[in-house]
Amino acid sequence: MTTQSEQEDLRRVQERIRFAPGACGKDKCRVIVGLGTCGIAAGGRGVMQAVLDELQRRNIHDVAVETTGCAGMCQNEPLLDVIRPGEERVTYGRVTPGDVPRIIEEHLLEGRVVRDLVVHRPE
Protein backbone atom coordinates (compact mmCIF):
# COMPACT_ATOMS: atom_id res chain seq x y z
CA MET A 1 0.00 0.00 0.00
CA THR A 2 1.41 3.37 -0.97
CA THR A 3 1.26 6.36 1.32
CA GLN A 4 -0.33 9.65 0.38
CA SER A 5 3.14 11.19 0.00
CA GLU A 6 4.20 8.41 -2.39
CA GLN A 7 1.02 8.84 -4.42
CA GLU A 8 1.67 12.57 -4.68
CA ASP A 9 5.26 11.91 -5.81
CA LEU A 10 3.96 9.61 -8.55
CA ARG A 11 1.44 12.23 -9.69
CA ARG A 12 4.25 14.77 -10.04
CA VAL A 13 6.35 12.32 -12.09
CA GLN A 14 3.35 11.53 -14.30
CA GLU A 15 2.77 15.24 -14.91
CA ARG A 16 6.40 15.71 -15.97
CA ILE A 17 6.12 12.77 -18.34
CA ARG A 18 2.80 13.91 -19.79
CA PHE A 19 4.21 17.30 -20.71
CA ALA A 20 7.72 16.17 -21.63
CA PRO A 21 8.64 16.95 -25.24
CA GLY A 22 8.64 13.99 -27.58
CA ALA A 23 6.03 11.46 -28.48
CA CYS A 24 6.00 7.80 -29.28
CA GLY A 25 6.51 7.05 -32.89
CA LYS A 26 8.60 5.08 -35.31
CA ASP A 27 11.25 7.80 -35.49
CA LYS A 28 11.57 8.47 -31.76
CA CYS A 29 13.75 6.80 -29.18
CA ARG A 30 11.81 5.51 -26.19
CA VAL A 31 12.83 5.02 -22.56
CA ILE A 32 10.40 3.01 -20.46
CA VAL A 33 10.70 2.74 -16.68
CA GLY A 34 8.88 0.08 -14.66
CA LEU A 35 6.70 1.75 -12.06
CA GLY A 36 4.58 -1.16 -10.95
CA THR A 37 4.45 -1.88 -7.23
CA CYS A 38 7.66 -3.90 -7.32
CA GLY A 39 9.45 -1.28 -9.42
CA ILE A 40 8.45 1.49 -7.05
CA ALA A 41 9.51 -0.54 -4.02
CA ALA A 42 12.90 -1.21 -5.64
CA GLY A 43 13.57 2.46 -6.43
CA GLY A 44 11.92 3.01 -9.81
CA ARG A 45 10.83 6.55 -8.96
CA GLY A 46 14.44 7.56 -8.44
CA VAL A 47 15.39 5.98 -11.76
CA MET A 48 12.55 7.81 -13.53
CA GLN A 49 13.63 11.10 -11.96
CA ALA A 50 17.23 10.45 -13.04
CA VAL A 51 16.08 9.80 -16.64
CA LEU A 52 14.09 13.03 -16.76
CA ASP A 53 16.95 14.99 -15.16
CA GLU A 54 19.59 13.52 -17.50
CA LEU A 55 17.55 14.25 -20.62
CA GLN A 56 16.94 17.79 -19.42
CA ARG A 57 20.61 18.27 -18.50
CA ARG A 58 21.64 17.20 -22.00
CA ASN A 59 18.86 19.28 -23.58
CA ILE A 60 17.42 16.17 -25.28
CA HIS A 61 13.79 16.70 -26.26
CA ASP A 62 13.05 14.05 -28.88
CA VAL A 63 12.85 11.01 -26.59
CA ALA A 64 9.54 9.56 -25.44
CA VAL A 65 9.69 8.76 -21.72
CA GLU A 66 7.06 6.27 -20.61
CA THR A 67 6.13 4.11 -17.66
CA THR A 68 4.90 0.55 -17.47
CA GLY A 69 3.54 -1.73 -14.80
CA CYS A 70 4.80 -5.12 -13.78
CA ALA A 71 6.85 -6.96 -16.42
CA GLY A 72 7.11 -10.17 -14.38
CA MET A 73 10.79 -9.68 -13.56
CA CYS A 74 10.38 -8.38 -10.03
CA GLN A 75 13.73 -9.78 -8.95
CA ASN A 76 15.45 -7.46 -11.48
CA GLU A 77 13.65 -4.22 -10.60
CA PRO A 78 14.08 -1.35 -11.17
CA LEU A 79 13.77 -2.03 -14.90
CA LEU A 80 14.52 0.42 -17.67
CA ASP A 81 13.93 -0.33 -21.36
CA VAL A 82 15.55 1.47 -24.27
CA ILE A 83 14.06 1.27 -27.74
CA ARG A 84 15.89 2.98 -30.59
CA PRO A 85 14.18 3.35 -33.99
CA GLY A 86 14.62 0.19 -36.03
CA GLU A 87 16.18 -1.75 -33.15
CA GLU A 88 14.88 -4.29 -30.65
CA ARG A 89 13.94 -3.36 -27.10
CA VAL A 90 16.70 -3.85 -24.55
CA THR A 91 15.76 -4.24 -20.88
CA TYR A 92 18.19 -3.17 -18.19
CA GLY A 93 17.76 -4.46 -14.65
CA ARG A 94 18.71 -3.47 -11.14
CA VAL A 95 19.18 0.03 -12.50
CA THR A 96 20.20 2.75 -10.08
CA PRO A 97 19.92 6.48 -10.68
CA GLY A 98 23.71 6.44 -11.03
CA ASP A 99 23.45 4.04 -14.00
CA VAL A 100 21.14 6.34 -15.96
CA PRO A 101 23.75 8.77 -17.41
CA ARG A 102 25.75 5.82 -18.75
CA ILE A 103 22.68 4.18 -20.33
CA ILE A 104 21.63 7.50 -21.90
CA GLU A 105 25.13 8.21 -23.23
CA GLU A 106 26.17 4.76 -24.41
CA HIS A 107 22.93 3.19 -25.56
CA LEU A 108 20.40 5.89 -26.27
CA LEU A 109 22.81 8.33 -27.92
CA GLU A 110 25.59 6.12 -29.28
CA GLY A 111 23.78 2.84 -29.89
CA ARG A 112 26.09 0.68 -27.75
CA VAL A 113 24.23 -1.66 -25.41
CA VAL A 114 25.45 -1.51 -21.80
CA ARG A 115 25.91 -5.26 -21.57
CA ASP A 116 26.65 -5.58 -17.85
CA LEU A 117 23.19 -4.19 -16.97
CA VAL A 118 21.12 -6.12 -19.54
CA VAL A 119 18.52 -8.58 -18.19
CA HIS A 120 16.66 -9.19 -21.46
CA ARG A 121 17.50 -8.68 -25.10
CA PRO A 122 15.93 -10.45 -28.05
CA GLU A 123 18.43 -12.68 -29.83
CSV table of N, CA, C and O in Angstrom, one decimal:
chain,number,residue,atom,x,y,z
A,1,MET,N,0.8,-1.2,0.0
A,1,MET,CA,0.0,0.0,0.0
A,1,MET,C,0.9,1.2,0.0
A,1,MET,O,1.8,1.3,0.8
A,2,THR,N,0.6,2.2,-0.9
A,2,THR,CA,1.4,3.4,-1.0
A,2,THR,C,0.8,4.4,-0.1
A,2,THR,O,-0.4,4.5,0.1
A,3,THR,N,1.7,5.3,0.5
A,3,THR,CA,1.3,6.4,1.3
A,3,THR,C,0.8,7.5,0.5
A,3,THR,O,1.0,7.6,-0.7
A,4,GLN,N,0.1,8.5,1.1
A,4,GLN,CA,-0.3,9.6,0.4
A,4,GLN,C,0.8,10.4,-0.2
A,4,GLN,O,0.8,10.9,-1.3
A,5,SER,N,1.9,10.5,0.5
A,5,SER,CA,3.1,11.2,0.0
A,5,SER,C,3.7,10.5,-1.2
A,5,SER,O,4.1,11.2,-2.2
A,6,GLU,N,3.7,9.2,-1.2
A,6,GLU,CA,4.2,8.4,-2.4
A,6,GLU,C,3.3,8.6,-3.6
A,6,GLU,O,3.7,8.7,-4.7
A,7,GLN,N,2.0,8.6,-3.3
A,7,GLN,CA,1.0,8.8,-4.4
A,7,GLN,C,1.2,10.2,-5.0
A,7,GLN,O,1.1,10.4,-6.2
A,8,GLU,N,1.5,11.2,-4.2
A,8,GLU,CA,1.7,12.6,-4.7
A,8,GLU,C,3.0,12.6,-5.5
A,8,GLU,O,3.0,13.3,-6.5
A,9,ASP,N,4.0,12.0,-5.0
A,9,ASP,CA,5.3,11.9,-5.8
A,9,ASP,C,5.0,11.3,-7.2
A,9,ASP,O,5.5,11.8,-8.2
A,10,LEU,N,4.3,10.2,-7.3
A,10,LEU,CA,4.0,9.6,-8.6
A,10,LEU,C,3.2,10.5,-9.5
A,10,LEU,O,3.4,10.6,-10.7
A,11,ARG,N,2.2,11.3,-8.9
A,11,ARG,CA,1.4,12.2,-9.7
A,11,ARG,C,2.3,13.3,-10.3
A,11,ARG,O,2.2,13.7,-11.5
A,12,ARG,N,3.3,13.8,-9.5
A,12,ARG,CA,4.3,14.8,-10.0
A,12,ARG,C,5.1,14.2,-11.2
A,12,ARG,O,5.3,14.9,-12.2
A,13,VAL,N,5.6,13.0,-11.0
A,13,VAL,CA,6.3,12.3,-12.1
A,13,VAL,C,5.5,12.2,-13.3
A,13,VAL,O,5.9,12.5,-14.4
A,14,GLN,N,4.2,11.7,-13.2
A,14,GLN,CA,3.4,11.5,-14.3
A,14,GLN,C,3.1,12.8,-15.0
A,14,GLN,O,3.0,12.9,-16.2
A,15,GLU,N,3.0,13.9,-14.3
A,15,GLU,CA,2.8,15.2,-14.9
A,15,GLU,C,4.0,15.6,-15.7
A,15,GLU,O,3.9,16.1,-16.9
A,16,ARG,N,5.2,15.4,-15.2
A,16,ARG,CA,6.4,15.7,-16.0
A,16,ARG,C,6.5,14.9,-17.2
A,16,ARG,O,6.9,15.4,-18.3
A,17,ILE,N,6.1,13.6,-17.2
A,17,ILE,CA,6.1,12.8,-18.3
A,17,ILE,C,5.1,13.2,-19.3
A,17,ILE,O,5.4,13.4,-20.5
A,18,ARG,N,3.9,13.5,-18.9
A,18,ARG,CA,2.8,13.9,-19.8
A,18,ARG,C,3.2,15.1,-20.6
A,18,ARG,O,2.9,15.2,-21.8
A,19,PHE,N,3.9,16.1,-20.0
A,19,PHE,CA,4.2,17.3,-20.7
A,19,PHE,C,5.6,17.3,-21.2
A,19,PHE,O,6.1,18.4,-21.7
A,20,ALA,N,6.4,16.2,-21.1
A,20,ALA,CA,7.7,16.2,-21.6
A,20,ALA,C,7.7,16.2,-23.1
A,20,ALA,O,6.8,15.6,-23.8
A,21,PRO,N,8.6,16.9,-23.8
A,21,PRO,CA,8.6,16.9,-25.2
A,21,PRO,C,8.9,15.5,-25.8
A,21,PRO,O,9.5,14.7,-25.1
A,22,GLY,N,8.4,15.3,-27.0
A,22,GLY,CA,8.6,14.0,-27.6
A,22,GLY,C,7.4,13.2,-27.5
A,22,GLY,O,6.6,13.3,-26.6
A,23,ALA,N,7.2,12.3,-28.5
A,23,ALA,CA,6.0,11.5,-28.5
A,23,ALA,C,6.4,10.1,-29.1
A,23,ALA,O,7.4,10.1,-29.8
A,24,CYS,N,5.7,9.1,-28.7
A,24,CYS,CA,6.0,7.8,-29.3
A,24,CYS,C,5.8,7.8,-30.8
A,24,CYS,O,4.9,8.4,-31.3
A,25,GLY,N,6.6,7.2,-31.5
A,25,GLY,CA,6.5,7.1,-32.9
A,25,GLY,C,7.7,6.3,-33.4
A,25,GLY,O,8.6,6.0,-32.7
A,26,LYS,N,7.6,5.9,-34.7
A,26,LYS,CA,8.6,5.1,-35.3
A,26,LYS,C,9.9,5.8,-35.4
A,26,LYS,O,11.0,5.1,-35.5
A,27,ASP,N,10.0,7.1,-35.4
A,27,ASP,CA,11.2,7.8,-35.5
A,27,ASP,C,11.8,8.3,-34.2
A,27,ASP,O,12.7,9.1,-34.1
A,28,LYS,N,11.2,8.0,-33.1
A,28,LYS,CA,11.6,8.5,-31.8
A,28,LYS,C,12.2,7.4,-30.9
A,28,LYS,O,11.8,6.2,-31.0
A,29,CYS,N,13.2,7.7,-30.2
A,29,CYS,CA,13.7,6.8,-29.2
A,29,CYS,C,12.8,6.8,-28.0
A,29,CYS,O,12.1,7.8,-27.7
A,30,ARG,N,12.7,5.7,-27.3
A,30,ARG,CA,11.8,5.5,-26.2
A,30,ARG,C,12.6,5.0,-25.0
A,30,ARG,O,13.4,4.1,-25.2
A,31,VAL,N,12.3,5.5,-23.8
A,31,VAL,CA,12.8,5.0,-22.6
A,31,VAL,C,11.6,4.7,-21.7
A,31,VAL,O,10.7,5.6,-21.5
A,32,ILE,N,11.6,3.5,-21.2
A,32,ILE,CA,10.4,3.0,-20.5
A,32,ILE,C,10.9,2.5,-19.1
A,32,ILE,O,11.8,1.7,-19.0
A,33,VAL,N,10.3,3.1,-18.0
A,33,VAL,CA,10.7,2.7,-16.7
A,33,VAL,C,9.6,2.0,-16.0
A,33,VAL,O,8.4,2.4,-16.1
A,34,GLY,N,9.9,0.9,-15.4
A,34,GLY,CA,8.9,0.1,-14.7
A,34,GLY,C,8.5,0.7,-13.4
A,34,GLY,O,9.3,0.9,-12.5
A,35,LEU,N,7.2,1.1,-13.3
A,35,LEU,CA,6.7,1.7,-12.1
A,35,LEU,C,5.5,1.0,-11.5
A,35,LEU,O,4.6,1.6,-11.0
A,36,GLY,N,5.5,-0.3,-11.7
A,36,GLY,CA,4.6,-1.2,-10.9
A,36,GLY,C,5.0,-1.2,-9.5
A,36,GLY,O,5.9,-0.6,-9.1
A,37,THR,N,4.2,-1.9,-8.7
A,37,THR,CA,4.4,-1.9,-7.2
A,37,THR,C,5.9,-2.3,-6.9
A,37,THR,O,6.6,-1.7,-6.1
A,38,CYS,N,6.3,-3.4,-7.6
A,38,CYS,CA,7.7,-3.9,-7.3
A,38,CYS,C,8.7,-2.9,-7.8
A,38,CYS,O,9.8,-2.8,-7.2
A,39,GLY,N,8.5,-2.3,-8.9
A,39,GLY,CA,9.4,-1.3,-9.4
A,39,GLY,C,9.6,-0.1,-8.5
A,39,GLY,O,10.7,0.4,-8.2
A,40,ILE,N,8.4,0.4,-8.0
A,40,ILE,CA,8.4,1.5,-7.1
A,40,ILE,C,9.2,1.1,-5.8
A,40,ILE,O,10.0,1.8,-5.3
A,41,ALA,N,8.9,-0.1,-5.3
A,41,ALA,CA,9.5,-0.5,-4.0
A,41,ALA,C,11.0,-0.7,-4.2
A,41,ALA,O,11.8,-0.5,-3.2
A,42,ALA,N,11.5,-1.0,-5.4
A,42,ALA,CA,12.9,-1.2,-5.6
A,42,ALA,C,13.6,0.1,-6.0
A,42,ALA,O,14.8,0.1,-6.2
A,43,GLY,N,12.9,1.2,-6.1
A,43,GLY,CA,13.6,2.5,-6.4
A,43,GLY,C,13.3,3.0,-7.8
A,43,GLY,O,14.0,3.9,-8.3
A,44,GLY,N,12.2,2.6,-8.5
A,44,GLY,CA,11.9,3.0,-9.8
A,44,GLY,C,11.7,4.5,-9.9
A,44,GLY,O,12.0,5.1,-11.0
A,45,ARG,N,11.1,5.1,-8.9
A,45,ARG,CA,10.8,6.5,-9.0
A,45,ARG,C,12.1,7.3,-9.1
A,45,ARG,O,12.2,8.3,-9.8
A,46,GLY,N,13.1,6.9,-8.3
A,46,GLY,CA,14.4,7.6,-8.4
A,46,GLY,C,15.1,7.4,-9.8
A,46,GLY,O,15.7,8.3,-10.3
A,47,VAL,N,14.9,6.2,-10.4
A,47,VAL,CA,15.4,6.0,-11.8
A,47,VAL,C,14.6,6.9,-12.8
A,47,VAL,O,15.3,7.5,-13.6
A,48,MET,N,13.3,6.9,-12.6
A,48,MET,CA,12.6,7.8,-13.5
A,48,MET,C,13.0,9.3,-13.4
A,48,MET,O,13.2,10.0,-14.4
A,49,GLN,N,13.2,9.7,-12.2
A,49,GLN,CA,13.6,11.1,-12.0
A,49,GLN,C,15.0,11.3,-12.6
A,49,GLN,O,15.3,12.4,-13.2
A,50,ALA,N,15.9,10.3,-12.5
A,50,ALA,CA,17.2,10.4,-13.0
A,50,ALA,C,17.2,10.5,-14.6
A,50,ALA,O,17.9,11.3,-15.2
A,51,VAL,N,16.3,9.7,-15.2
A,51,VAL,CA,16.1,9.8,-16.6
A,51,VAL,C,15.6,11.2,-17.1
A,51,VAL,O,16.2,11.8,-18.0
A,52,LEU,N,14.6,11.7,-16.4
A,52,LEU,CA,14.1,13.0,-16.8
A,52,LEU,C,15.2,14.1,-16.6
A,52,LEU,O,15.3,15.0,-17.4
A,53,ASP,N,15.9,14.0,-15.5
A,53,ASP,CA,16.9,15.0,-15.2
A,53,ASP,C,18.1,14.9,-16.2
A,53,ASP,O,18.6,15.9,-16.6
A,54,GLU,N,18.5,13.7,-16.6
A,54,GLU,CA,19.6,13.5,-17.5
A,54,GLU,C,19.2,14.0,-18.9
A,54,GLU,O,20.0,14.7,-19.6
A,55,LEU,N,18.0,13.7,-19.3
A,55,LEU,CA,17.5,14.3,-20.6
A,55,LEU,C,17.5,15.8,-20.6
A,55,LEU,O,17.9,16.4,-21.6
A,56,GLN,N,17.0,16.3,-19.5
A,56,GLN,CA,16.9,17.8,-19.4
A,56,GLN,C,18.3,18.4,-19.4
A,56,GLN,O,18.6,19.4,-20.0
A,57,ARG,N,19.2,17.8,-18.6
A,57,ARG,CA,20.6,18.3,-18.5
A,57,ARG,C,21.3,18.3,-19.9
A,57,ARG,O,22.0,19.2,-20.2
A,58,ARG,N,21.0,17.3,-20.7
A,58,ARG,CA,21.6,17.2,-22.0
A,58,ARG,C,20.8,17.9,-23.1
A,58,ARG,O,21.2,17.9,-24.2
A,59,ASN,N,19.7,18.5,-22.7
A,59,ASN,CA,18.9,19.3,-23.6
A,59,ASN,C,18.3,18.4,-24.7
A,59,ASN,O,18.3,18.7,-25.9
A,60,ILE,N,18.0,17.1,-24.3
A,60,ILE,CA,17.4,16.2,-25.3
A,60,ILE,C,15.9,16.2,-25.2
A,60,ILE,O,15.3,16.0,-24.1
A,61,HIS,N,15.2,16.5,-26.3
A,61,HIS,CA,13.8,16.7,-26.3
A,61,HIS,C,13.0,15.8,-27.2
A,61,HIS,O,11.8,15.8,-27.3
A,62,ASP,N,13.7,14.9,-27.9
A,62,ASP,CA,13.1,14.0,-28.9
A,62,ASP,C,13.0,12.6,-28.4
A,62,ASP,O,13.0,11.7,-29.3
A,63,VAL,N,12.9,12.4,-27.1
A,63,VAL,CA,12.9,11.0,-26.6
A,63,VAL,C,11.5,10.9,-25.8
A,63,VAL,O,11.2,11.7,-25.0
A,64,ALA,N,10.8,9.8,-26.2
A,64,ALA,CA,9.5,9.6,-25.4
A,64,ALA,C,9.9,8.8,-24.1
A,64,ALA,O,10.5,7.8,-24.2
A,65,VAL,N,9.5,9.4,-23.0
A,65,VAL,CA,9.7,8.8,-21.7
A,65,VAL,C,8.4,8.2,-21.2
A,65,VAL,O,7.4,9.0,-21.2
A,66,GLU,N,8.3,6.9,-21.0
A,66,GLU,CA,7.1,6.3,-20.6
A,66,GLU,C,7.2,5.4,-19.3
A,66,GLU,O,8.4,5.2,-18.9
A,67,THR,N,6.1,5.0,-18.8
A,67,THR,CA,6.1,4.1,-17.7
A,67,THR,C,5.4,2.9,-18.0
A,67,THR,O,4.6,2.8,-19.0
A,68,THR,N,5.6,1.8,-17.3
A,68,THR,CA,4.9,0.6,-17.5
A,68,THR,C,4.7,-0.1,-16.1
A,68,THR,O,5.4,0.3,-15.1
A,69,GLY,N,3.8,-1.0,-16.0
A,69,GLY,CA,3.5,-1.7,-14.8
A,69,GLY,C,4.5,-2.9,-14.7
A,69,GLY,O,5.6,-3.0,-15.3
A,70,CYS,N,4.0,-3.9,-14.0
A,70,CYS,CA,4.8,-5.1,-13.8
A,70,CYS,C,5.1,-5.9,-15.1
A,70,CYS,O,4.3,-6.1,-15.9
A,71,ALA,N,6.4,-6.2,-15.2
A,71,ALA,CA,6.9,-7.0,-16.4
A,71,ALA,C,7.1,-8.4,-16.1
A,71,ALA,O,7.6,-9.2,-16.9
A,72,GLY,N,6.9,-8.8,-14.8
A,72,GLY,CA,7.1,-10.2,-14.4
A,72,GLY,C,8.5,-10.5,-14.0
A,72,GLY,O,8.9,-11.6,-13.9
A,73,MET,N,9.4,-9.5,-13.9
A,73,MET,CA,10.8,-9.7,-13.6
A,73,MET,C,11.1,-8.9,-12.3
A,73,MET,O,12.1,-8.2,-12.2
A,74,CYS,N,10.3,-9.1,-11.3
A,74,CYS,CA,10.4,-8.4,-10.0
A,74,CYS,C,11.8,-8.5,-9.4
A,74,CYS,O,12.2,-7.5,-8.8
A,75,GLN,N,12.4,-9.6,-9.5
A,75,GLN,CA,13.7,-9.8,-9.0
A,75,GLN,C,14.8,-8.9,-9.6
A,75,GLN,O,15.9,-8.7,-9.0
A,76,ASN,N,14.5,-8.3,-10.8
A,76,ASN,CA,15.4,-7.5,-11.5
A,76,ASN,C,15.1,-6.0,-11.4
A,76,ASN,O,15.7,-5.2,-12.1
A,77,GLU,N,14.1,-5.6,-10.7
A,77,GLU,CA,13.7,-4.2,-10.6
A,77,GLU,C,14.7,-3.4,-9.9
A,77,GLU,O,15.5,-3.9,-9.1
A,78,PRO,N,14.8,-2.1,-10.2
A,78,PRO,CA,14.1,-1.3,-11.2
A,78,PRO,C,14.5,-1.7,-12.6
A,78,PRO,O,15.7,-1.9,-12.9
A,79,LEU,N,13.5,-1.7,-13.5
A,79,LEU,CA,13.8,-2.0,-14.9
A,79,LEU,C,13.7,-0.8,-15.7
A,79,LEU,O,12.9,0.1,-15.4
A,80,LEU,N,14.5,-0.7,-16.7
A,80,LEU,CA,14.5,0.4,-17.7
A,80,LEU,C,14.7,-0.2,-19.1
A,80,LEU,O,15.7,-0.9,-19.3
A,81,ASP,N,13.8,0.1,-20.0
A,81,ASP,CA,13.9,-0.3,-21.4
A,81,ASP,C,14.3,0.8,-22.3
A,81,ASP,O,13.9,2.0,-22.1
A,82,VAL,N,15.2,0.5,-23.2
A,82,VAL,CA,15.6,1.5,-24.3
A,82,VAL,C,15.1,0.9,-25.6
A,82,VAL,O,15.5,-0.3,-25.9
A,83,ILE,N,14.4,1.7,-26.4
A,83,ILE,CA,14.1,1.3,-27.7
A,83,ILE,C,14.5,2.4,-28.7
A,83,ILE,O,14.0,3.5,-28.6
A,84,ARG,N,15.4,2.0,-29.6
A,84,ARG,CA,15.9,3.0,-30.6
A,84,ARG,C,15.2,2.6,-31.9
A,84,ARG,O,14.9,1.5,-32.1
A,85,PRO,N,14.9,3.6,-32.7
A,85,PRO,CA,14.2,3.3,-34.0
A,85,PRO,C,14.9,2.3,-34.8
A,85,PRO,O,16.1,2.3,-35.0
A,86,GLY,N,14.1,1.3,-35.2
A,86,GLY,CA,14.6,0.2,-36.0
A,86,GLY,C,15.4,-0.9,-35.3
A,86,GLY,O,15.9,-1.8,-35.9
A,87,GLU,N,15.5,-0.8,-34.0
A,87,GLU,CA,16.2,-1.7,-33.1
A,87,GLU,C,15.2,-2.4,-32.1
A,87,GLU,O,14.2,-1.9,-31.8
A,88,GLU,N,15.7,-3.6,-31.6
A,88,GLU,CA,14.9,-4.3,-30.7
A,88,GLU,C,15.0,-3.6,-29.3
A,88,GLU,O,16.0,-3.0,-29.0
A,89,ARG,N,14.0,-3.8,-28.5
A,89,ARG,CA,13.9,-3.4,-27.1
A,89,ARG,C,15.0,-4.1,-26.3
A,89,ARG,O,15.2,-5.3,-26.4
A,90,VAL,N,15.7,-3.3,-25.5
A,90,VAL,CA,16.7,-3.9,-24.5
A,90,VAL,C,16.2,-3.5,-23.1
A,90,VAL,O,15.9,-2.3,-22.9
A,91,THR,N,16.2,-4.5,-22.3
A,91,THR,CA,15.8,-4.2,-20.9
A,91,THR,C,17.0,-4.3,-20.0
A,91,THR,O,17.7,-5.3,-19.9
A,92,TYR,N,17.1,-3.2,-19.2
A,92,TYR,CA,18.2,-3.2,-18.2
A,92,TYR,C,17.6,-3.4,-16.8
A,92,TYR,O,16.4,-3.0,-16.6
A,93,GLY,N,18.3,-4.1,-16.0
A,93,GLY,CA,17.8,-4.5,-14.6
A,93,GLY,C,18.7,-4.0,-13.5
A,93,GLY,O,19.9,-3.8,-13.7
A,94,ARG,N,18.0,-3.9,-12.4
A,94,ARG,CA,18.7,-3.5,-11.1
A,94,ARG,C,19.4,-2.1,-11.4
A,94,ARG,O,20.5,-1.9,-11.0
A,95,VAL,N,18.7,-1.3,-12.1
A,95,VAL,CA,19.2,0.0,-12.5
A,95,VAL,C,19.1,1.0,-11.3
A,95,VAL,O,18.1,1.0,-10.6
A,96,THR,N,20.2,1.7,-11.1
A,96,THR,CA,20.2,2.7,-10.1
A,96,THR,C,20.2,4.1,-10.8
A,96,THR,O,20.5,4.2,-12.0
A,97,PRO,N,19.8,5.2,-10.1
A,97,PRO,CA,19.9,6.5,-10.7
A,97,PRO,C,21.3,6.8,-11.2
A,97,PRO,O,21.5,7.5,-12.2
A,98,GLY,N,22.3,6.2,-10.6
A,98,GLY,CA,23.7,6.4,-11.0
A,98,GLY,C,24.0,5.8,-12.3
A,98,GLY,O,25.0,6.1,-13.1
A,99,ASP,N,23.3,4.7,-12.7
A,99,ASP,CA,23.4,4.0,-14.0
A,99,ASP,C,22.8,4.8,-15.2
A,99,ASP,O,23.2,4.6,-16.3
A,100,VAL,N,21.9,5.7,-14.9
A,100,VAL,CA,21.1,6.3,-16.0
A,100,VAL,C,22.0,7.2,-16.9
A,100,VAL,O,21.9,7.0,-18.1
A,101,PRO,N,22.9,8.0,-16.4
A,101,PRO,CA,23.7,8.8,-17.4
A,101,PRO,C,24.5,7.9,-18.4
A,101,PRO,O,24.6,8.2,-19.6
A,102,ARG,N,25.0,6.8,-17.9
A,102,ARG,CA,25.8,5.8,-18.7
A,102,ARG,C,24.8,5.2,-19.8
A,102,ARG,O,25.2,5.1,-21.0
A,103,ILE,N,23.6,4.8,-19.4
A,103,ILE,CA,22.7,4.2,-20.3
A,103,ILE,C,22.3,5.2,-21.4
A,103,ILE,O,22.2,4.9,-22.6
A,104,ILE,N,22.0,6.4,-21.0
A,104,ILE,CA,21.6,7.5,-21.9
A,104,ILE,C,22.8,7.8,-22.9
A,104,ILE,O,22.6,7.8,-24.1
A,105,GLU,N,24.0,7.9,-22.4
A,105,GLU,CA,25.1,8.2,-23.2
A,105,GLU,C,25.5,7.1,-24.2
A,105,GLU,O,25.5,7.2,-25.4
A,106,GLU,N,25.7,5.9,-23.6
A,106,GLU,CA,26.2,4.8,-24.4
A,106,GLU,C,25.1,4.1,-25.3
A,106,GLU,O,25.4,3.9,-26.5
A,107,HIS,N,23.9,3.9,-24.8
A,107,HIS,CA,22.9,3.2,-25.6
A,107,HIS,C,22.0,4.1,-26.3
A,107,HIS,O,21.9,4.1,-27.6
A,108,LEU,N,21.4,5.0,-25.6
A,108,LEU,CA,20.4,5.9,-26.3
A,108,LEU,C,21.1,6.8,-27.3
A,108,LEU,O,20.6,6.9,-28.4
A,109,LEU,N,22.2,7.4,-27.0
A,109,LEU,CA,22.8,8.3,-27.9
A,109,LEU,C,23.8,7.7,-28.9
A,109,LEU,O,23.8,8.1,-30.1
A,110,GLU,N,24.5,6.7,-28.4
A,110,GLU,CA,25.6,6.1,-29.3
A,110,GLU,C,25.3,4.7,-29.8
A,110,GLU,O,26.0,4.2,-30.6
A,111,GLY,N,24.2,4.1,-29.4
A,111,GLY,CA,23.8,2.8,-29.9
A,111,GLY,C,24.5,1.6,-29.4
A,111,GLY,O,24.4,0.5,-29.9
A,112,ARG,N,25.3,1.8,-28.3
A,112,ARG,CA,26.1,0.7,-27.7
A,112,ARG,C,25.4,0.2,-26.5
A,112,ARG,O,25.2,0.9,-25.5
A,113,VAL,N,24.9,-1.1,-26.5
A,113,VAL,CA,24.2,-1.7,-25.4
A,113,VAL,C,25.2,-1.8,-24.2
A,113,VAL,O,26.3,-2.2,-24.4
A,114,VAL,N,24.7,-1.4,-23.0
A,114,VAL,CA,25.4,-1.5,-21.8
A,114,VAL,C,25.3,-2.9,-21.3
A,114,VAL,O,24.4,-3.2,-20.5
A,115,ARG,N,26.1,-3.8,-21.8
A,115,ARG,CA,25.9,-5.3,-21.6
A,115,ARG,C,25.9,-5.7,-20.1
A,115,ARG,O,25.1,-6.6,-19.8
A,116,ASP,N,26.6,-5.1,-19.2
A,116,ASP,CA,26.6,-5.6,-17.9
A,116,ASP,C,25.4,-5.3,-17.1
A,116,ASP,O,25.2,-5.8,-16.0
A,117,LEU,N,24.5,-4.5,-17.6
A,117,LEU,CA,23.2,-4.2,-17.0
A,117,LEU,C,22.0,-4.9,-17.7
A,117,LEU,O,20.9,-4.8,-17.2
A,118,VAL,N,22.2,-5.5,-18.8
A,118,VAL,CA,21.1,-6.1,-19.5
A,118,VAL,C,20.5,-7.3,-18.8
A,118,VAL,O,21.3,-8.2,-18.4
A,119,VAL,N,19.2,-7.4,-18.7
A,119,VAL,CA,18.5,-8.6,-18.2
A,119,VAL,C,17.7,-9.3,-19.3
A,119,VAL,O,17.3,-10.4,-19.1
A,120,HIS,N,17.4,-8.6,-20.4
A,120,HIS,CA,16.7,-9.2,-21.5
A,120,HIS,C,16.9,-8.4,-22.8
A,120,HIS,O,16.9,-7.2,-22.8
A,121,ARG,N,17.3,-9.2,-23.8
A,121,ARG,CA,17.5,-8.7,-25.1
A,121,ARG,C,17.1,-9.8,-26.1
A,121,ARG,O,17.7,-10.9,-26.0
A,122,PRO,N,16.3,-9.5,-27.0
A,122,PRO,CA,15.9,-10.5,-28.1
A,122,PRO,C,17.2,-10.9,-28.8
A,122,PRO,O,18.1,-10.1,-29.1
A,123,GLU,N,17.3,-12.2,-29.1
A,123,GLU,CA,18.4,-12.7,-29.8
A,123,GLU,C,18.2,-12.6,-31.3
A,123,GLU,O,17.2,-12.8,-31.9
